XYZ file of C-alpha atoms in Angstrom:
663
model
C -2.817 23.999 -20.521
C -2.252 23.694 -16.794
C 0.759 21.430 -16.533
C 2.449 22.701 -13.416
C 2.157 21.018 -10.045
C -1.137 21.728 -8.324
C -2.170 21.170 -4.733
C -4.235 18.001 -4.478
C -5.689 18.744 -1.036
C -9.157 20.134 -1.535
C -12.462 20.367 0.250
C -15.513 18.514 -1.035
C -16.962 21.756 -2.338
C -13.643 22.677 -3.887
C -13.380 19.207 -5.378
C -16.493 19.698 -7.474
C -15.405 23.146 -8.621
C -11.799 22.146 -9.220
C -12.488 18.887 -10.975
C -15.255 19.879 -13.340
C -15.627 23.644 -13.326
C -12.150 25.130 -13.305
C -10.923 26.261 -16.684
C -14.129 25.200 -18.412
C -15.279 26.899 -21.585
C -19.010 27.077 -22.198
C -19.843 25.848 -25.671
C -22.046 28.132 -27.707
C -24.929 26.383 -29.468
C -23.994 25.808 -33.073
C -25.208 23.645 -35.943
C -23.884 20.078 -35.786
C -20.522 19.792 -37.495
C -19.204 16.906 -39.521
C -18.114 14.070 -37.239
C -14.516 14.189 -36.035
C -13.064 10.693 -35.735
C -9.907 10.319 -33.681
C -7.620 7.666 -32.273
C -6.460 8.471 -28.759
C -7.790 12.001 -29.453
C -5.391 12.356 -32.409
C -5.819 12.600 -36.144
C -5.746 8.907 -37.154
C -3.142 9.714 -39.809
C -0.624 10.464 -37.049
C -0.863 6.947 -35.649
C -1.414 4.919 -38.828
C -0.132 1.374 -38.394
C 0.187 1.729 -34.633
C -2.105 0.368 -31.949
C -4.983 -2.094 -32.051
C -7.170 -2.699 -35.084
C -10.555 -2.132 -33.433
C -14.092 -2.397 -34.877
C -15.300 0.906 -33.439
C -14.712 4.582 -34.182
C -13.815 7.044 -31.430
C -15.347 10.527 -31.167
C -14.256 12.934 -28.455
C -17.048 14.830 -26.703
C -15.153 18.124 -26.947
C -15.410 17.849 -30.744
C -19.172 17.158 -30.709
C -22.205 19.473 -30.664
C -23.081 20.473 -27.089
C -24.632 23.120 -24.892
C -22.423 21.933 -22.031
C -18.985 23.067 -20.929
C -15.677 21.841 -22.288
C -13.279 21.078 -19.419
C -9.543 21.018 -19.998
C -7.143 20.506 -21.537
C -5.366 19.939 -18.231
C -2.798 17.309 -17.214
C -2.819 17.992 -13.475
C -3.321 14.771 -11.514
C -6.512 14.358 -9.483
C -8.616 16.325 -11.965
C -11.262 15.095 -14.381
C -9.584 16.512 -17.509
C -6.297 14.760 -16.676
C -7.957 11.337 -16.755
C -9.986 12.090 -19.883
C -8.926 10.916 -23.315
C -7.025 13.790 -24.878
C -7.131 15.571 -21.470
C -10.483 17.208 -22.289
C -14.140 16.291 -21.876
C -17.585 17.920 -21.667
C -19.427 18.681 -18.427
C -23.206 18.621 -18.533
C -25.549 19.996 -15.899
C -29.096 18.596 -15.694
C -30.875 18.980 -19.024
C -27.734 19.701 -21.037
C -26.615 17.445 -23.855
C -23.784 16.436 -26.105
C -24.650 15.221 -29.595
C -22.522 13.029 -31.842
C -22.962 12.493 -35.566
C -22.324 8.911 -36.632
C -19.379 8.708 -39.054
C -20.530 5.352 -40.437
C -23.224 2.728 -39.881
C -23.573 1.628 -36.264
C -25.888 -0.389 -34.062
C -24.014 -0.109 -30.771
C -22.250 2.570 -28.754
C -19.909 2.830 -25.783
C -20.078 5.948 -23.612
C -17.168 6.923 -21.354
C -18.377 9.170 -18.550
C -18.043 10.320 -14.952
C -20.658 11.277 -12.358
C -20.088 12.347 -8.724
C -19.462 9.979 -5.858
C -21.853 9.730 -2.921
C -21.030 12.037 -0.027
C -19.654 9.134 2.020
C -18.376 7.108 -0.930
C -19.816 4.037 -2.552
C -21.170 5.763 -5.630
C -24.524 6.877 -7.002
C -26.589 6.081 -10.074
C -28.127 8.489 -12.561
C -29.976 8.038 -15.865
C -28.584 9.331 -19.145
C -31.095 9.771 -21.955
C -30.013 8.426 -25.349
C -31.869 9.870 -28.340
C -31.292 9.014 -31.990
C -32.251 11.610 -34.581
C -34.193 13.489 -31.926
C -36.233 10.526 -30.667
C -35.705 8.797 -27.338
C -34.079 5.443 -27.910
C -32.876 4.206 -24.513
C -31.831 5.189 -21.026
C -28.395 4.317 -19.723
C -28.140 3.966 -15.949
C -24.801 5.527 -15.147
C -23.010 4.591 -11.949
C -20.021 5.783 -9.960
C -19.879 2.619 -7.847
C -16.791 1.412 -9.702
C -14.941 4.712 -9.785
C -13.730 7.315 -7.280
C -10.784 6.012 -5.299
C -9.024 8.150 -2.701
C -5.981 8.443 -0.505
C -2.673 6.577 -0.581
C -1.933 3.141 -2.017
C -3.779 0.747 -1.950
C -6.504 3.408 -1.842
C -9.971 3.504 -0.306
C -13.546 4.161 -1.372
C -14.050 6.495 1.616
C -13.605 10.195 0.755
C -13.570 11.048 4.462
C -10.789 8.647 5.464
C -7.683 9.819 7.288
C -4.322 9.156 5.669
C -3.825 5.431 5.156
C -0.077 5.844 5.776
C 0.648 8.897 7.925
C 4.211 7.555 8.259
C 4.804 8.044 4.497
C 6.261 11.209 3.025
C 3.727 13.135 0.963
C 4.237 15.941 -1.509
C 1.300 17.981 -0.256
C 3.226 19.103 2.815
C 6.728 17.950 1.780
C 6.776 16.057 5.040
C 6.001 12.837 6.881
C 2.773 13.828 8.640
C 3.216 11.458 11.608
C 6.681 12.908 12.256
C 5.759 16.563 11.824
C 4.873 18.921 14.637
C 2.474 20.553 14.541
C 0.903 17.970 12.250
C -0.180 19.285 8.866
C -3.865 19.764 8.173
C -4.794 17.386 5.369
C -8.141 18.341 3.961
C -10.450 15.694 2.611
C -11.053 13.994 0.260
C -7.366 13.272 -0.238
C -6.095 12.499 -3.738
C -9.313 11.622 -5.580
C -8.734 9.563 -8.714
C -10.163 6.886 -11.052
C -13.099 9.061 -12.035
C -14.318 7.446 -15.241
C -16.314 4.394 -16.213
C -17.861 3.228 -19.467
C -21.084 1.565 -20.523
C -22.050 -0.217 -23.710
C -25.471 0.003 -25.324
C -26.949 -1.959 -28.195
C -29.220 0.371 -30.171
C -31.460 -2.423 -31.419
C -31.142 -1.546 -35.082
C -28.594 -0.160 -37.506
C -28.347 3.590 -38.011
C -26.727 5.307 -40.958
C -23.760 7.596 -41.217
C -25.009 11.118 -40.487
C -27.587 10.061 -37.915
C -27.212 11.741 -34.534
C -26.794 10.330 -31.033
C -27.743 12.836 -28.323
C -26.854 12.181 -24.668
C -28.819 14.299 -22.177
C -27.984 14.522 -18.484
C -30.611 14.060 -15.790
C -31.163 15.850 -12.488
C -30.183 12.733 -10.537
C -26.544 13.848 -10.702
C -25.274 17.375 -10.073
C -23.126 16.986 -13.182
C -22.315 14.418 -15.810
C -19.016 14.458 -17.666
C -18.942 12.774 -21.065
C -15.482 11.974 -22.359
C -16.146 10.177 -25.629
C -18.422 7.920 -27.627
C -17.360 4.836 -29.554
C -19.735 3.641 -32.276
C -19.673 0.186 -33.792
C -21.518 -2.068 -36.224
C -21.797 -5.340 -34.336
C -22.349 -8.470 -36.414
C -24.869 -11.229 -35.775
C -24.379 -13.520 -32.793
C -22.114 -16.487 -33.336
C -23.581 -19.979 -33.212
C -21.256 -22.933 -32.634
C -22.791 -26.132 -33.924
C -21.805 -29.370 -32.256
C -20.845 -27.588 -29.043
C -22.216 -28.261 -25.566
C -24.666 -25.450 -24.798
C -24.430 -24.511 -21.104
C -28.222 -24.180 -20.960
C -28.454 -27.954 -21.300
C -26.677 -28.189 -17.940
C -28.984 -25.729 -16.185
C -27.285 -22.400 -16.900
C -29.712 -19.477 -16.671
C -29.282 -16.892 -19.485
C -31.455 -14.378 -17.607
C -28.829 -14.004 -14.889
C -31.279 -14.553 -12.059
C -29.817 -17.883 -10.904
C -26.162 -18.756 -10.334
C -24.841 -20.754 -13.276
C -21.392 -21.679 -11.937
C -22.246 -25.337 -11.331
C -23.786 -25.637 -14.794
C -20.637 -24.174 -16.333
C -18.466 -26.637 -14.427
C -20.578 -29.598 -15.559
C -20.403 -28.458 -19.172
C -16.625 -28.030 -18.972
C -16.148 -31.465 -17.410
C -18.181 -33.232 -20.098
C -16.564 -31.192 -22.878
C -13.142 -32.394 -21.772
C -14.324 -36.002 -21.758
C -15.949 -35.709 -25.198
C -13.264 -33.427 -26.642
C -16.026 -30.992 -27.631
C -16.291 -27.190 -27.264
C -18.567 -25.405 -24.799
C -20.991 -22.791 -26.132
C -22.218 -19.762 -24.182
C -25.314 -18.516 -26.053
C -26.658 -14.958 -25.944
C -27.672 -13.930 -22.446
C -26.294 -12.900 -19.081
C -25.029 -15.712 -16.865
C -24.394 -15.199 -13.160
C -21.149 -16.796 -11.963
C -19.777 -15.866 -8.546
C -16.598 -17.935 -8.379
C -13.714 -19.089 -10.541
C -14.369 -21.521 -13.348
C -11.236 -23.684 -13.558
C -10.373 -24.440 -17.166
C -7.949 -26.988 -18.604
C -7.884 -28.565 -22.076
C -11.186 -26.967 -23.091
C -12.587 -24.501 -25.634
C -15.321 -22.094 -24.498
C -16.918 -19.870 -27.129
C -19.591 -17.235 -26.679
C -21.960 -15.640 -29.177
C -19.796 -12.513 -29.148
C -18.867 -10.084 -26.390
C -21.909 -7.899 -27.177
C -24.265 -10.875 -26.774
C -22.868 -13.187 -24.075
C -22.023 -11.807 -20.637
C -20.714 -13.737 -17.648
C -21.391 -11.524 -14.646
C -20.588 -12.050 -10.989
C -20.731 -10.512 -7.538
C -17.670 -10.130 -5.344
C -18.078 -12.688 -2.553
C -16.358 -12.448 0.860
C -14.409 -15.517 1.971
C -14.479 -16.558 5.630
C -11.929 -17.845 6.333
C -9.616 -16.429 3.647
C -8.359 -18.727 0.908
C -4.913 -20.344 1.263
C -3.495 -17.810 -1.245
C -4.602 -14.924 1.000
C -7.702 -13.936 -0.957
C -10.473 -12.492 1.190
C -12.863 -12.328 -1.770
C -13.661 -14.368 -4.814
C -15.708 -13.524 -7.881
C -16.282 -14.249 -11.527
C -13.234 -15.393 -13.458
C -11.828 -18.134 -15.660
C -8.644 -19.568 -14.169
C -6.071 -22.046 -15.309
C -4.690 -24.470 -12.774
C -1.822 -23.036 -10.674
C 1.648 -23.495 -12.102
C 2.606 -25.427 -8.970
C 0.017 -28.038 -9.994
C 1.287 -28.160 -13.560
C -0.838 -25.354 -14.971
C -3.423 -25.718 -17.715
C -2.902 -26.368 -21.432
C -4.967 -26.099 -24.587
C -7.475 -23.588 -23.208
C -9.241 -21.402 -25.756
C -11.696 -18.718 -24.598
C -13.419 -16.389 -27.048
C -16.447 -14.275 -27.778
C -17.923 -13.263 -24.436
C -17.806 -10.529 -21.825
C -16.789 -10.849 -18.183
C -18.391 -8.265 -15.891
C -16.893 -8.214 -12.413
C -17.881 -6.406 -9.240
C -14.542 -5.176 -7.889
C -14.666 -1.750 -6.241
C -11.533 -1.747 -4.063
C -7.912 -2.782 -4.443
C -6.857 -5.720 -2.269
C -3.691 -7.099 -3.797
C -4.021 -10.554 -2.226
C -7.454 -11.065 -3.807
C -7.727 -13.317 -6.850
C -10.627 -11.438 -8.431
C -9.221 -11.146 -11.935
C -11.096 -11.822 -15.158
C -8.584 -14.444 -16.338
C -5.915 -16.003 -14.126
C -3.690 -18.948 -13.326
C -1.220 -20.553 -15.750
C -2.312 -21.156 -19.360
C 0.087 -22.755 -21.853
C -0.545 -23.430 -25.544
C -3.753 -21.448 -25.152
C -5.582 -18.452 -26.595
C -7.848 -15.635 -25.375
C -9.606 -13.904 -28.245
C -12.433 -11.387 -28.574
C -13.255 -10.993 -24.883
C -14.550 -7.875 -23.133
C -13.297 -7.634 -19.536
C -14.803 -5.021 -17.241
C -14.761 -4.169 -13.522
C -12.360 -6.886 -12.390
C -9.217 -6.197 -10.364
C -6.866 -7.179 -13.198
C -8.228 -8.169 -16.553
C -5.673 -10.949 -17.078
C -3.030 -11.905 -14.497
C -0.872 -14.922 -15.251
C 1.409 -16.609 -12.729
C 3.921 -18.792 -14.538
C 5.898 -20.687 -15.467
C 3.788 -21.027 -18.622
C 4.384 -20.733 -22.345
C 2.868 -20.039 -25.762
C -0.210 -18.028 -24.840
C -1.902 -15.815 -27.444
C -3.987 -12.850 -26.236
C -5.615 -11.139 -29.198
C -8.454 -8.795 -30.054
C -9.730 -8.219 -26.529
C -11.073 -5.085 -24.849
C -10.082 -4.548 -21.215
C -11.597 -1.519 -19.503
C -12.093 0.070 -16.088
C -9.797 -2.116 -14.027
C -8.771 -1.446 -10.427
C -5.198 -2.519 -11.235
C -3.443 -3.813 -14.405
C -5.086 -4.854 -17.645
C -2.600 -7.706 -18.222
C 0.447 -8.929 -16.331
C 2.852 -11.703 -17.355
C 4.165 -12.553 -13.881
C 7.008 -14.995 -13.339
C 8.321 -17.224 -16.065
C 5.963 -16.463 -18.938
C 7.665 -17.333 -22.236
C 7.087 -17.269 -26.001
C 3.703 -15.546 -25.664
C 2.060 -12.823 -27.743
C -0.315 -10.009 -26.769
C -1.619 -8.416 -29.954
C -4.411 -6.095 -31.103
C -5.916 -5.514 -27.671
C -7.621 -2.277 -26.636
C -7.125 -1.143 -23.042
C -8.618 1.899 -21.318
C -8.720 3.206 -17.743
C -6.531 0.890 -15.729
C -5.555 1.566 -12.124
C -2.012 0.303 -12.664
C 0.166 -0.715 -15.633
C -1.795 -1.346 -18.801
C 0.445 -4.167 -20.045
C 3.255 -5.554 -17.914
C 5.879 -8.276 -17.921
C 7.120 -8.859 -14.381
C 9.984 -11.333 -14.198
C 9.854 -11.917 -10.464
C 11.957 -14.945 -9.415
C 11.902 -16.428 -12.944
C 12.610 -14.726 -16.253
C 9.887 -13.740 -18.673
C 11.408 -14.472 -22.068
C 10.742 -14.026 -25.781
C 7.331 -12.425 -25.307
C 5.813 -9.767 -27.545
C 3.412 -6.887 -26.907
C 2.413 -5.846 -30.427
C -0.169 -3.471 -31.945
C -2.026 -2.801 -28.705
C -3.715 0.460 -27.692
C -3.418 1.565 -24.060
C -5.308 4.712 -23.068
C -5.553 6.609 -19.796
C -3.828 4.436 -17.194
C -4.547 6.553 -14.119
C -1.559 5.118 -12.222
C 1.777 3.716 -13.414
C 2.596 3.010 -17.060
C 0.977 2.183 -20.338
C 3.471 -0.634 -20.979
C 6.066 -1.789 -18.445
C 8.839 -4.389 -18.467
C 10.345 -5.420 -15.141
C 13.321 -7.582 -16.053
C 13.250 -10.294 -18.695
C 15.129 -11.732 -21.643
C 14.649 -11.019 -25.356
C 11.230 -9.375 -25.067
C 9.627 -7.081 -27.647
C 7.331 -4.032 -27.431
C 6.275 -3.095 -30.948
C 3.751 -0.956 -32.863
C 1.709 -0.061 -29.799
C -0.167 3.185 -29.149
C -0.012 4.549 -25.599
C -1.873 7.703 -24.598
C -2.539 9.860 -21.551
C -0.815 8.234 -18.567
C -1.620 10.301 -15.484
C 0.779 9.801 -12.578
C 3.650 7.776 -11.073
C 4.500 6.308 -14.442
C 4.439 7.177 -18.111
C 4.115 5.669 -21.582
C 6.735 2.889 -21.855
C 8.900 1.810 -18.923
C 11.846 -0.497 -18.349
C 12.560 -0.864 -14.643
C 14.959 -2.904 -12.541
C 12.604 -2.985 -9.576
C 9.951 -4.986 -7.714
C 12.350 -7.866 -7.144
C 12.590 -8.626 -10.846
C 15.300 -10.694 -12.461
C 17.871 -8.663 -14.426
C 17.322 -7.575 -17.997
C 19.439 -9.884 -20.152
C 19.859 -10.543 -23.847
C 17.949 -7.966 -25.871
C 14.947 -5.698 -25.474
C 13.331 -4.380 -28.638
C 11.140 -1.270 -28.355
C 10.152 -0.526 -31.924
C 7.570 1.421 -33.960
C 5.491 2.519 -30.967
C 3.716 5.852 -30.569
C 3.178 7.601 -27.263
C 1.089 10.743 -26.931
C 0.696 13.137 -24.006
C 3.071 11.033 -21.915
C 6.213 12.179 -20.076
C 4.168 12.778 -16.940
C 4.861 14.537 -13.652
C 6.190 12.239 -10.921
C 4.424 13.438 -7.791
C 6.783 11.799 -5.299
C 10.041 12.960 -6.887
C 8.451 16.242 -8.027
C 10.046 15.981 -11.467
C 8.882 15.226 -14.999
C 9.432 11.744 -16.423
C 10.019 10.706 -20.030
C 7.499 9.198 -22.425
C 9.903 6.252 -22.334
C 11.847 5.942 -19.086
C 14.485 3.612 -17.707
C 14.839 3.105 -13.961
C 17.725 1.375 -12.171
C 16.533 0.869 -8.600
C 17.609 -2.623 -7.511
C 20.330 -3.550 -10.028
C 22.024 -2.371 -13.220
C 19.967 -2.190 -16.390
C 22.504 -3.590 -18.831
C 20.737 -5.543 -21.599
C 21.112 -4.576 -25.252
C 18.107 -2.257 -25.578
C 17.149 -1.205 -29.113
C 14.706 1.730 -29.288
C 13.905 2.019 -32.996
C 11.280 3.786 -35.091
C 9.193 5.178 -32.238
C 7.226 8.424 -32.201
C 7.020 10.386 -28.950
C 4.299 13.015 -29.426
C 3.221 15.964 -27.275
C 5.315 15.053 -24.246
C 4.264 16.801 -21.074
C 7.872 16.904 -19.838
C 10.619 14.791 -21.457
C 10.554 12.290 -24.286
C 13.306 10.069 -22.815
C 14.525 9.632 -19.259
C 17.195 7.636 -17.445
C 16.900 7.689 -13.666
C 18.222 5.967 -10.579
C 16.936 6.438 -7.053
C 19.045 8.760 -4.908
C 20.209 6.168 -2.320
C 21.622 3.931 -5.092
C 22.653 6.556 -7.630
C 26.341 5.625 -7.393
C 25.667 1.893 -7.220
C 23.618 1.114 -10.338
C 23.802 2.274 -13.938
C 21.878 2.068 -17.223
C 24.013 1.150 -20.242
C 23.889 -0.214 -23.781
C 20.698 1.608 -24.829
C 20.550 2.494 -28.527
C 18.107 4.920 -30.167
C 17.630 4.906 -33.925
C 15.087 6.358 -36.375
C 12.874 7.918 -33.703
C 10.838 11.139 -33.823
C 10.075 13.517 -30.978
C 7.302 16.006 -31.719
C 6.984 18.379 -28.803
C 8.427 18.311 -25.300
C 7.490 20.493 -22.368
C 11.110 20.294 -21.248
C 13.931 18.207 -22.781
C 14.255 15.438 -25.328
C 16.489 13.527 -22.903
C 16.780 13.802 -19.134
C 19.658 11.805 -17.637
C 19.565 11.359 -13.854
C 21.741 8.259 -13.521
C 25.087 6.751 -14.418
C 25.239 5.101 -17.807
C 25.339 5.582 -21.556
C 23.202 5.693 -24.686
C 23.718 6.153 -28.413
C 21.561 8.092 -30.864
C 21.184 7.799 -34.637
C 18.608 9.480 -36.877
C 16.558 10.563 -33.872
C 14.883 13.839 -34.815
C 13.156 16.352 -32.569
C 11.179 19.568 -32.911
C 9.275 21.934 -30.610
C 11.612 21.271 -27.679
C 10.773 23.329 -24.587
C 14.165 23.335 -22.825
C 17.761 22.292 -23.401
C 17.784 19.208 -25.636
C 19.763 17.118 -23.154
C 19.315 17.740 -19.445
C 22.324 15.777 -18.210
C 22.611 15.563 -14.436
C 24.282 12.150 -14.339
C 24.312 10.852 -10.780
C 24.529 14.376 -9.351
C 28.171 14.229 -8.254
C 29.177 16.815 -10.903
C 32.820 15.710 -11.296
C 35.193 17.928 -13.311
C 35.386 15.196 -15.969
C 31.699 15.697 -16.782
C 28.486 13.839 -16.167
C 28.428 10.164 -15.274
C 26.043 9.656 -18.207
C 27.657 9.549 -21.657
C 25.993 10.110 -25.031
C 27.248 8.920 -28.422
C 26.117 10.724 -31.581
C 26.020 8.276 -34.499
C 24.737 10.931 -36.895
C 21.486 12.114 -38.432
C 19.976 13.486 -35.217
C 18.146 16.487 -36.658
C 16.519 19.395 -34.891
C 19.508 20.743 -32.986
C 18.638 18.962 -29.772
C 21.913 16.972 -29.620
C 24.486 19.697 -30.135
C 28.212 18.875 -30.408
C 29.003 20.848 -27.258
C 26.837 18.449 -25.230
C 28.996 15.446 -26.157
C 29.987 13.139 -24.755
C 28.927 14.085 -21.207
C 28.600 17.828 -20.692
C 26.756 18.646 -17.481
C 23.619 20.612 -18.409
C 21.688 19.894 -15.253
C 18.582 21.891 -14.445
C 16.807 19.912 -11.742
C 13.347 21.331 -12.463
C 13.300 23.338 -15.694
C 10.237 25.415 -16.564
C 7.666 23.768 -18.805
C 6.880 25.176 -22.240
C 3.805 23.424 -23.668
C 4.463 22.474 -27.298
C 1.995 22.908 -30.151
C -0.205 19.921 -31.033
C 1.583 17.210 -33.007
C 1.260 17.254 -36.774
C 2.473 15.344 -39.802
C 6.263 15.267 -39.950
């Protein structure tokens, strides 16, 4: 595994070789093997009871029958393997295939893939042949129009662009380019990322366990990378009797005509009659927000009903700063009282967002929704799947799939309380997968429970920024790539302080503990960051499993300018397991304290506790103190380390651990 820092400045020719050819292993033709079903590229037994209960089965391409080339495993940012599930995938050249054997009955598949960008950005399209049991079944039209971002935040679609912020320090030259003489040569494209997309395909009939699905690449793309295939048995479309069918108001299920006005008429009458709105099977074009309040909207199921929209430029910009609008269902703003009693279920929202503009309200679901529910939706190609601006309360978000977002999947922003996010599946976000951001007003008593977050290409799987009495429980987080990790608690972004309690319990992270490219250090699978104030709530980290950590399992850190100003205290670890670290179990780079009880570790790559404190190295020991409450097996927390022995190695060598296994 290539885990060390790698130069991210490459030529276009080098990009193709480095991203999809380097380290590849050609797969010899062999008879199809029995299907290998995984969850987050792991044996499902290792994550039993954790993550979302989903209706599909995951199969990694590297475990399937192929005449292509396995790429990876590799966790180096800006490479295709790093953003793949399990950090490996299969590269196909024209005419090559990867073949999956169905593990159970299925009538629908989802293919996660990558194809090259256009030379000047903007993406290409290429067909992918889908054959079942050796017979052509369908052709998927793959696209890279929604992938391939470059450069510095907030990124660009142009691979030939100069640095967006030449006045920012960058790791590639360890310098500020605008202040360096002679200026460094920054080759292009700079920092390519967000390589993958996914497409769903209904097979038109049900196939049996043991039938084969073969995906064959065309010559319209120089290469096609297949990451995985999900297979699913989709039930019959839902019919809601007594509901107002949007077709009665002029909605066009072929998608040729805009149906926004028809939707609005149906919603208005439904509120007056206290009746639900029904979205039948079909594709409906909607190019603006549908404002919802005190209404139920139900589709035939997310495989049958799609609400699709184009991104539309606004001239002049909207009062909130948006320069675009697009498809989305929005509650009324909190400043206007918000919306209540909104229930959306059973349909897909397909956006058209290809760039990150943070002022744009081009999210799948938005506004303020109290006493409401969002169930069984599929959200794709929006900026954020669900972004809520409170105050608001008692929202349930359950059983949704959110994929291929430019930014977050879900964010509880400002004063969201008593709300639950449960059993959602999230893959390929461009920022935090799930976040609570208590800016200006506390988020309180919310729960993120039994969700799966895979492959956030930037930031964290799950992040809490301030808040009171919030819970993160029984989630599965896999494969974060850069500038974040698995689970994060941060006093940053102008958030209110952490107060009361924080419960982080029964979660599993895998292949987290990433490399922080700006600090040039490894993070922890769970990491605590005191940037703008102390982090001093009662934090209970109980019953979690931290598996196959690239660097550390646990990290406490404060930024250098405030290292003697802020601390992280009152954090308690109990009944946790650490299976494999590239470096330490715990890295302490701040003032503070933590206690440990029955926290076991094995396959540790460096000293168990890398205690640097706040880097003053006083004779009394580190500024970070550990308390051993007993039962911490594996030798990682030795008596000589207690309570605050300085063991600081700023950048220890990485020793990749063996794959995780049953404890």
